[in-house]
PDB file of C-alpha atoms in Angstrom:
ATOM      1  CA  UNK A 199       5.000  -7.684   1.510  1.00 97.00           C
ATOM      2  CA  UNK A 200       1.274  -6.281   1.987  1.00 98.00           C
ATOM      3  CA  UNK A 201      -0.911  -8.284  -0.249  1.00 98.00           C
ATOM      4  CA  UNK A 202      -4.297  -7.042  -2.268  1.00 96.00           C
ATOM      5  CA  UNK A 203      -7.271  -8.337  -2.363  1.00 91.00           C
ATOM      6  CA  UNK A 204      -9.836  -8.927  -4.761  1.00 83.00           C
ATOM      7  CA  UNK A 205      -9.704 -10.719  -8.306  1.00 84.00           C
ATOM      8  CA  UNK A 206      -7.042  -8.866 -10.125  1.00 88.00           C
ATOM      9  CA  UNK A 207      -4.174 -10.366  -8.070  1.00 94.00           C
ATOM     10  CA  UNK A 208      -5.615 -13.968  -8.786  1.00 92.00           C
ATOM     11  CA  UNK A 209      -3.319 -14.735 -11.860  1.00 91.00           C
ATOM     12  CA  UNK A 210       0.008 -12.770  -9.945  1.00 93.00           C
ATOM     13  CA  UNK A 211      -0.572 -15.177  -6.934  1.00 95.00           C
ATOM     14  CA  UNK A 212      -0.735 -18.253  -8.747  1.00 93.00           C
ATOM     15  CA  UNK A 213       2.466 -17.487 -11.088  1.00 92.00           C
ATOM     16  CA  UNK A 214       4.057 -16.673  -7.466  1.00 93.00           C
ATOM     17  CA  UNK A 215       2.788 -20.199  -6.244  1.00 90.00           C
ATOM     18  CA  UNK A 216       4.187 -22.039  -9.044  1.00 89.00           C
ATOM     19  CA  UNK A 217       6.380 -20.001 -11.629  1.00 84.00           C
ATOM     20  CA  UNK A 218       9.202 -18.727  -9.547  1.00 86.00           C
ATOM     21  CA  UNK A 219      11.211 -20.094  -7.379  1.00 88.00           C
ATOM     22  CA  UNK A 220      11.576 -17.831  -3.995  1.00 92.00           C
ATOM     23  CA  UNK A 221      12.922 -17.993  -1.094  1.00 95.00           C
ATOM     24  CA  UNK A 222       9.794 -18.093   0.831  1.00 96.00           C
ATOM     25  CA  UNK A 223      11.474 -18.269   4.558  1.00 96.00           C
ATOM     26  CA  UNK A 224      12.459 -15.104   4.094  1.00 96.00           C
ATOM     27  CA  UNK A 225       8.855 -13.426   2.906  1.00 97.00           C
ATOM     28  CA  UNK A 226       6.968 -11.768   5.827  1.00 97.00           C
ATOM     29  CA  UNK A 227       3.221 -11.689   4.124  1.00 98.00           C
ATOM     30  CA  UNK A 228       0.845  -9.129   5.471  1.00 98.00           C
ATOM     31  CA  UNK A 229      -2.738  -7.770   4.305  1.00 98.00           C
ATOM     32  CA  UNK A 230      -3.486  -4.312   2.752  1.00 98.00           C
ATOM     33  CA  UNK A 231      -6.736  -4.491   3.916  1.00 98.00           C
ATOM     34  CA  UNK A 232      -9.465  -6.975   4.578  1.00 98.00           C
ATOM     35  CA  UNK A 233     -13.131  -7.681   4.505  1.00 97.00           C
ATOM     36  CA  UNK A 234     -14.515  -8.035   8.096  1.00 97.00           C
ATOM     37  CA  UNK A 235     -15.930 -11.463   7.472  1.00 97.00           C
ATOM     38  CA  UNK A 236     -14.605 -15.468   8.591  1.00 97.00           C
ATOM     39  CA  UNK A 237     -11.400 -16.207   6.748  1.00 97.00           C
ATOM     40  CA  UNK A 238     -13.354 -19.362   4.918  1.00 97.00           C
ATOM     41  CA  UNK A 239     -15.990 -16.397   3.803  1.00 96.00           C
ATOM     42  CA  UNK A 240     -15.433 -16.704  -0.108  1.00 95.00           C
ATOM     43  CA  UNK A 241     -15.235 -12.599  -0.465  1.00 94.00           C
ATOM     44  CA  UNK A 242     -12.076 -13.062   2.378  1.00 97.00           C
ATOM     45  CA  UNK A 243      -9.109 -11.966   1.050  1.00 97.00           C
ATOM     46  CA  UNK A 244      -7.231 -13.822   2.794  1.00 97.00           C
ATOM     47  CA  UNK A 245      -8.940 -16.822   1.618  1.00 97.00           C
ATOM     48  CA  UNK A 246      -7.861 -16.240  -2.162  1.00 97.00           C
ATOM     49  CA  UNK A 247      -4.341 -15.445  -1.010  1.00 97.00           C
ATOM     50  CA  UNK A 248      -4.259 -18.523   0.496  1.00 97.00           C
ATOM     51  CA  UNK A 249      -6.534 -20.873  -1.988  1.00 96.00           C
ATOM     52  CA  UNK A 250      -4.694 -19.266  -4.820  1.00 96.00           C
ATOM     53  CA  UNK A 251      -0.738 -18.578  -3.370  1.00 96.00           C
ATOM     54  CA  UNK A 252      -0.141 -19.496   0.113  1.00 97.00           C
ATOM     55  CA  UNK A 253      -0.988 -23.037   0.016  1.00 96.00           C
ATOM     56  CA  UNK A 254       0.761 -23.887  -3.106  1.00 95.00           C
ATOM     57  CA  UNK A 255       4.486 -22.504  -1.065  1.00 96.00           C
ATOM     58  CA  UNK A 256       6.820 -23.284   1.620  1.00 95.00           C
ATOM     59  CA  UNK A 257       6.085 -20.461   3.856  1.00 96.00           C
ATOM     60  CA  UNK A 258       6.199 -20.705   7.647  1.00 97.00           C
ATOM     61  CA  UNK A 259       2.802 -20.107   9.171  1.00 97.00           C
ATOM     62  CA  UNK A 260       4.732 -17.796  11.448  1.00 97.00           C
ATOM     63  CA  UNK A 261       5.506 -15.741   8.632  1.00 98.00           C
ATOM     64  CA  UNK A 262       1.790 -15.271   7.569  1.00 98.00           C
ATOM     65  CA  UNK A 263      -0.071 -12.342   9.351  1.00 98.00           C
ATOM     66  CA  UNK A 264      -3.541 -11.986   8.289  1.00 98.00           C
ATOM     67  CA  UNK A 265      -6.161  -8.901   9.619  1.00 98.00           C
ATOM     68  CA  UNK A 266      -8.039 -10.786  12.104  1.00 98.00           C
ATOM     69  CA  UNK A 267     -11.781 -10.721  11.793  1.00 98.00           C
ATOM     70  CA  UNK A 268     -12.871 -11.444  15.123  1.00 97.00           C
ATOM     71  CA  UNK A 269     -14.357  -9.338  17.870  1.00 96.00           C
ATOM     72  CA  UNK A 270     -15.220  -5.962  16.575  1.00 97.00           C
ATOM     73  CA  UNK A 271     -13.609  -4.154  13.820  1.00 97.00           C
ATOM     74  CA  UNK A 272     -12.001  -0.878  15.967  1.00 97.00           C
ATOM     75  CA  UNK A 273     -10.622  -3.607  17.886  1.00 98.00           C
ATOM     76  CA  UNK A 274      -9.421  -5.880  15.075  1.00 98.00           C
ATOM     77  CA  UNK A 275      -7.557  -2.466  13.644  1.00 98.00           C
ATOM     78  CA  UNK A 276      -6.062  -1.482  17.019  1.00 98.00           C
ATOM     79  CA  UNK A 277      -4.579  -5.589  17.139  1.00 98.00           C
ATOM     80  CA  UNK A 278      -3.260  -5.816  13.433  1.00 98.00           C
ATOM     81  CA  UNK A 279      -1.417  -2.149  14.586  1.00 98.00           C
ATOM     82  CA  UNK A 280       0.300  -3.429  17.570  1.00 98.00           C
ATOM     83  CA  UNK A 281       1.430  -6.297  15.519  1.00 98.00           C
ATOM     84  CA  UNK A 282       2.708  -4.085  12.760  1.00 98.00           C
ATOM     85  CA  UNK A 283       4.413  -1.736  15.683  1.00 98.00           C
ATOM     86  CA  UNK A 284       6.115  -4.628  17.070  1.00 98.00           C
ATOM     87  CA  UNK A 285       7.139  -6.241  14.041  1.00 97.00           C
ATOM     88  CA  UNK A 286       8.378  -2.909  13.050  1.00 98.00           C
ATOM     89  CA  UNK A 287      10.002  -2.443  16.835  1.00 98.00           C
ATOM     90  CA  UNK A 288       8.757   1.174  16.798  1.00 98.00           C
ATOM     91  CA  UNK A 289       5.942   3.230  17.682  1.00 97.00           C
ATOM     92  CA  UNK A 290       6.576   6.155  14.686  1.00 97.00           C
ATOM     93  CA  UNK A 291       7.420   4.916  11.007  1.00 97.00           C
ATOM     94  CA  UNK A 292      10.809   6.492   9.840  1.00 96.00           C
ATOM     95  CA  UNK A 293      11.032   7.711   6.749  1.00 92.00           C
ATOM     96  CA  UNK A 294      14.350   5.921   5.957  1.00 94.00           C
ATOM     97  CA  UNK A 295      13.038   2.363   7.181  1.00 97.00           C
ATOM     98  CA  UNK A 296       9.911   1.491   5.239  1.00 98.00           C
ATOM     99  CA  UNK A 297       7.595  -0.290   6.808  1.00 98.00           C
ATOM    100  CA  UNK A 298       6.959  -2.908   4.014  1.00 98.00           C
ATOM    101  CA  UNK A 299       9.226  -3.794   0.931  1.00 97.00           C
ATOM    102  CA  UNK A 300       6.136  -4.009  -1.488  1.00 98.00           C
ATOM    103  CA  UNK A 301       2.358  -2.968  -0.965  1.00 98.00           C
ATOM    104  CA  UNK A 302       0.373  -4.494  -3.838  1.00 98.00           C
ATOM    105  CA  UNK A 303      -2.325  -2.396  -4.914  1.00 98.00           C
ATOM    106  CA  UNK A 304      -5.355  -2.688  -6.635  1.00 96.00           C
ATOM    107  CA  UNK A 305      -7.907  -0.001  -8.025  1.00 97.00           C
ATOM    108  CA  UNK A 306     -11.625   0.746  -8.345  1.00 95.00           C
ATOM    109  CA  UNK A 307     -13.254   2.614 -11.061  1.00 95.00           C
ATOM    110  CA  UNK A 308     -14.002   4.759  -8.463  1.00 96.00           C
ATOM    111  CA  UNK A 309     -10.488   5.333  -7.472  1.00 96.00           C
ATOM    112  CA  UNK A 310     -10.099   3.590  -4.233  1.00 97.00           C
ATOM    113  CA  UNK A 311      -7.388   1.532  -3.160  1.00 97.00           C
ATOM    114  CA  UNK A 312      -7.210  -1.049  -0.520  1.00 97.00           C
ATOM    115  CA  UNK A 313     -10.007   0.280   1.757  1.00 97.00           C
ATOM    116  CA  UNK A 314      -9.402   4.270   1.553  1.00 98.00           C
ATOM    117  CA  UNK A 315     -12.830   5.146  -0.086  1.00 96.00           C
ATOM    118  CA  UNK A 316     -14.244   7.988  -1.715  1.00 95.00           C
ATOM    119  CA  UNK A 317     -15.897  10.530   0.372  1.00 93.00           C
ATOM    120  CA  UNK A 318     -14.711   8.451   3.547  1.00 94.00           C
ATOM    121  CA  UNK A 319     -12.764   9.981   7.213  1.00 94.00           C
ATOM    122  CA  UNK A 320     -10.370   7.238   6.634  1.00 96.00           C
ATOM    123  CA  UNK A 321      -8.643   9.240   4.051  1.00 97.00           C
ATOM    124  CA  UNK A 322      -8.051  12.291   6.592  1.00 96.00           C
ATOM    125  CA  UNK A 323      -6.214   9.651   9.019  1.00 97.00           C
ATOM    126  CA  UNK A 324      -2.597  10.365   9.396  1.00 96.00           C
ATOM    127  CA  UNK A 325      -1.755   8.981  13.192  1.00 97.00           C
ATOM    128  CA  UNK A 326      -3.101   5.364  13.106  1.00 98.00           C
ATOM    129  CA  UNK A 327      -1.777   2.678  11.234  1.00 98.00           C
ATOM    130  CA  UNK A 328      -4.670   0.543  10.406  1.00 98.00           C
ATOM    131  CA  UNK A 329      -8.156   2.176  10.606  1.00 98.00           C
ATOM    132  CA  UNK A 330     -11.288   0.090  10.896  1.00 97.00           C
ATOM    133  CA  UNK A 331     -14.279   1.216   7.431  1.00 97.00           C
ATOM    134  CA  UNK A 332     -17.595   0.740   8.493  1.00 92.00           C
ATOM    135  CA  UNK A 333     -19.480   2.824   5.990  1.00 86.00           C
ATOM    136  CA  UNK A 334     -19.121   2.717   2.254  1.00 82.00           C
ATOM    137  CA  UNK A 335     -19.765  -0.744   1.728  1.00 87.00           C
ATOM    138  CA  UNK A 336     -21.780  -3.582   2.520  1.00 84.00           C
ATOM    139  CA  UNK A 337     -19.656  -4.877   5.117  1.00 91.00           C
ATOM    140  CA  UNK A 338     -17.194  -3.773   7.610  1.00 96.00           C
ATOM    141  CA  UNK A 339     -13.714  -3.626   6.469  1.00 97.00           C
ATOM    142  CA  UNK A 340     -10.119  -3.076   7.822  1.00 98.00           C
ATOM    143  CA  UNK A 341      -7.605  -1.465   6.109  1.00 98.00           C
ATOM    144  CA  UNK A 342      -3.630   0.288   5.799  1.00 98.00           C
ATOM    145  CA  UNK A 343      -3.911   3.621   6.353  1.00 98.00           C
ATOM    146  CA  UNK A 344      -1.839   6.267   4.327  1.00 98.00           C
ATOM    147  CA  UNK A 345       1.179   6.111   6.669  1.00 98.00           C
ATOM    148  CA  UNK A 346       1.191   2.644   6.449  1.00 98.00           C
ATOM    149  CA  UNK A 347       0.688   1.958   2.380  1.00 98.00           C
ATOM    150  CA  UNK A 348       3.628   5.067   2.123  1.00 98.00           C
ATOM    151  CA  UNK A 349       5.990   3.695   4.610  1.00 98.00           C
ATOM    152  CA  UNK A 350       6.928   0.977   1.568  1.00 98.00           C
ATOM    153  CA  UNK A 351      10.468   0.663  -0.350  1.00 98.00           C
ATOM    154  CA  UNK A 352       7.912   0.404  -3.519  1.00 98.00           C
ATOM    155  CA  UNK A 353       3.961  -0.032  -4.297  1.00 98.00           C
ATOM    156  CA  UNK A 354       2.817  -1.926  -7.268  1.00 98.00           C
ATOM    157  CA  UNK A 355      -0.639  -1.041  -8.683  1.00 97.00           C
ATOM    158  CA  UNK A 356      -2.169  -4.556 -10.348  1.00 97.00           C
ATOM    159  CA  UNK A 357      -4.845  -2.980 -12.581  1.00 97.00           C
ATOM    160  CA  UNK A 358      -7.442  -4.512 -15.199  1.00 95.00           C
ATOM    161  CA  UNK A 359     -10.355  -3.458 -17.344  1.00 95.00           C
ATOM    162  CA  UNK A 360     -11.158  -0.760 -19.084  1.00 96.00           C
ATOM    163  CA  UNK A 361     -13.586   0.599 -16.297  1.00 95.00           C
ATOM    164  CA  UNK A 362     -10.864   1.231 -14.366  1.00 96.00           C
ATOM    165  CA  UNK A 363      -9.256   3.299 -17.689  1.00 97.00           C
ATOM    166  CA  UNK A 364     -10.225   7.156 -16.643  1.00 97.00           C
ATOM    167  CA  UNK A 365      -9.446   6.163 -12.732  1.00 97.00           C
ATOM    168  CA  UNK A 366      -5.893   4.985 -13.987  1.00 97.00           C
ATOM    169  CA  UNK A 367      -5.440   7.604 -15.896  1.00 97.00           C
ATOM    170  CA  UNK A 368      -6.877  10.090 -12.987  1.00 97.00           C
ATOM    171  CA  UNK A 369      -4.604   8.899 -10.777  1.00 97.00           C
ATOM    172  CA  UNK A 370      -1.929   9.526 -12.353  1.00 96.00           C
ATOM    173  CA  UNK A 371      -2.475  12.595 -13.182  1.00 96.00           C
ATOM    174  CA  UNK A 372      -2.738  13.730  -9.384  1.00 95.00           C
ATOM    175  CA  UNK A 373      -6.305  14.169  -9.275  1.00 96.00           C
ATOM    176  CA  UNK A 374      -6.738  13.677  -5.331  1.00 95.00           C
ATOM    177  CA  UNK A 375     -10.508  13.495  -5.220  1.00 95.00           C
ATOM    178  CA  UNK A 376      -9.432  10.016  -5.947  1.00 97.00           C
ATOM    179  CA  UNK A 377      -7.984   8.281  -3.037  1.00 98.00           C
ATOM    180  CA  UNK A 378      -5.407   6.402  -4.710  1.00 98.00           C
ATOM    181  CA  UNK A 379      -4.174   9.600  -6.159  1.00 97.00           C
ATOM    182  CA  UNK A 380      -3.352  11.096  -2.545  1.00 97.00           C
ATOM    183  CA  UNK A 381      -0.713   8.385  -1.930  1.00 97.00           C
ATOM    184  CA  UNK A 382       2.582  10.439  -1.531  1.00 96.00           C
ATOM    185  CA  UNK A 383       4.742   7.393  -1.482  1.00 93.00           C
ATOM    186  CA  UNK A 384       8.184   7.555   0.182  1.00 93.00           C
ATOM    187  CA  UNK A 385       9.761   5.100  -2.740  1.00 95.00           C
ATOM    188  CA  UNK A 386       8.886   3.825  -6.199  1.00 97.00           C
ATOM    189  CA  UNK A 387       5.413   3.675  -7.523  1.00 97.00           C
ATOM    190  CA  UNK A 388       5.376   0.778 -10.114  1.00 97.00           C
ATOM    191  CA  UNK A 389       2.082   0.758 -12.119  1.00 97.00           C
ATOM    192  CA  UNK A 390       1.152  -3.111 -14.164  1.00 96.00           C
ATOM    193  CA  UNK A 391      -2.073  -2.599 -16.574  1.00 96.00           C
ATOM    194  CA  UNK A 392      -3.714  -4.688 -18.901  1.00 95.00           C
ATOM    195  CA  UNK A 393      -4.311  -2.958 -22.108  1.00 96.00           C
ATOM    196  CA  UNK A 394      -7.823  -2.441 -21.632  1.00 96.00           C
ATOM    197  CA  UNK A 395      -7.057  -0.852 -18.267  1.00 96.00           C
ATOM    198  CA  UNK A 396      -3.965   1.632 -20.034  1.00 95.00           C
ATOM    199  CA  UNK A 397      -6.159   2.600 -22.740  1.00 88.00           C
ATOM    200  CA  UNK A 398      -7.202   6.329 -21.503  1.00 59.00           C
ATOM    201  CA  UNK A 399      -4.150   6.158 -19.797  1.00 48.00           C
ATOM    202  CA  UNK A 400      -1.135   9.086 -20.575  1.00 48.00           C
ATOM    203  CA  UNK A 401       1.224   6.278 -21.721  1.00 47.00           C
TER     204      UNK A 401
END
C-alpha cells in the first residue's frame, strides 16, 4: 500500500489505527511521495503516517519503507527505486503484476497528485520509477512517478473541500492539463469525497 500525504488522510489513518482490525504482518506500507525534509519535520509525511497510524498498530518495522530524506534528492529517488525494483524482483513493471495493491491519493485544487505538478517535467517521465521535484514548491520533494502510481491493483482518491470541487470534477472528466487526470490506471480507480468536495462534481 502507497500512502498519501498531507491532511486529508488524517481521519482514514486513525480509523485504520484503531477501528479495524487488520492483519498488519501482512501490510507492506510505502510512500506516494514525500517532502524532502527530516522525518520529525512536522510537514513530513511520514511523520503523520506514523503520529497518526503507524504507531497506534502492530506492524513490523521491516514492513515500513519510508522515502529517505537524506543526501540529495536525485539520489534519495534513485535509492527508494532500487528498493521498489527489488521488492518488486524486477527491473520493468508488468502489466499483470501491479506494483502496489492500493495507492492512496490525494488532490490539489490545482490538480496535482502526490508530487506530479502542474506545468512540471515530472509529468513527461515514463522510464523511472520515482523522480526527485525540485521546482514547484518551496521545498524539494520525491515522488511515484506515473508508472509507478499505475502499476496498482486499485487507486483511491481521499478528497475534501470544496476548493478542490472543479479539480474533482476536472479530473474526471479527462481534462489532462491536470496531472491527476493523466493517470491511465491499469485497475480500479475508486474516488471518496466529502460533500463539499463532490459538489461541482458529475455525480
Amino acid at each position: 500500500m502507497a500512502l498519501s500525504g498531507g491532511s486529508t488522510p488524517r481521519a482514514l489513518y486513525t480509523l485504520l489505527g484503531s477501528e479495524y482490525r487488520i492483519d498488519w504482518s501482512r501490510v507492506e506500507s510505502f510512500w506516494g511521495d514525500e517532502r524532502f525534509v527530516p522525518y520529525d519535520d512536522p510537514n513530513s509525511n511520514f511523520r503523520m503516517a506514523r503520529e497518526t497510524l503507524l504507531s497506534k498498530i502492530d506492524i513490523p518495522p521491516t514492513n515500513i519503507h519510508p522515502i529517505p530524506t537524506d543526501g540529495e534528492p536525485a539520489d534519495a529517488a534513485r535509492r527508494y527505486e532500487a528498493l521498489l525494483k527489488n521488492i518488486y524482483g524486477s527491473e520493468r513493471l508488468e502489466p499483470a503484476r501491479p506494483l502496489f495493491d492500493v495507492v492512496l491519493l490525494g488532490l490539489g485544487s490545482d490538480g496535482h497528485t502526490a508530487s506530479l505538478l502542474p506545468g512540471e517535467p515530472i509529468l513527461e517521465e515514463r522510464e523511472h520509477w520515482v523522480a526527485p521535484v525540485t521546482h514547484g514548491r518551496a521545498e524539494p520533494r520525491i515522488t511515484l512517478t506515473y508508472p509507478a502510481i499505475e502499476s496498482s491493483a486499485a487507486i483511491a482518491f481521499l478528497v475534501t473541500g470544496s476548493d478542490k470541487a472543479q479539480a474533482v470534477r476536472e479530473a474526471r472528466a479527462g481534462n489532462i492539463s491536470l496531472p491527476a487526470a493523466r493517470i491511465r490506471a491499469q485497475g480500479e480507480v475508486i474516488w471518496f469525497l466529502d460533500s463539499a468536495a463532490a459538489s461541482d462534481s458529475s455525480d
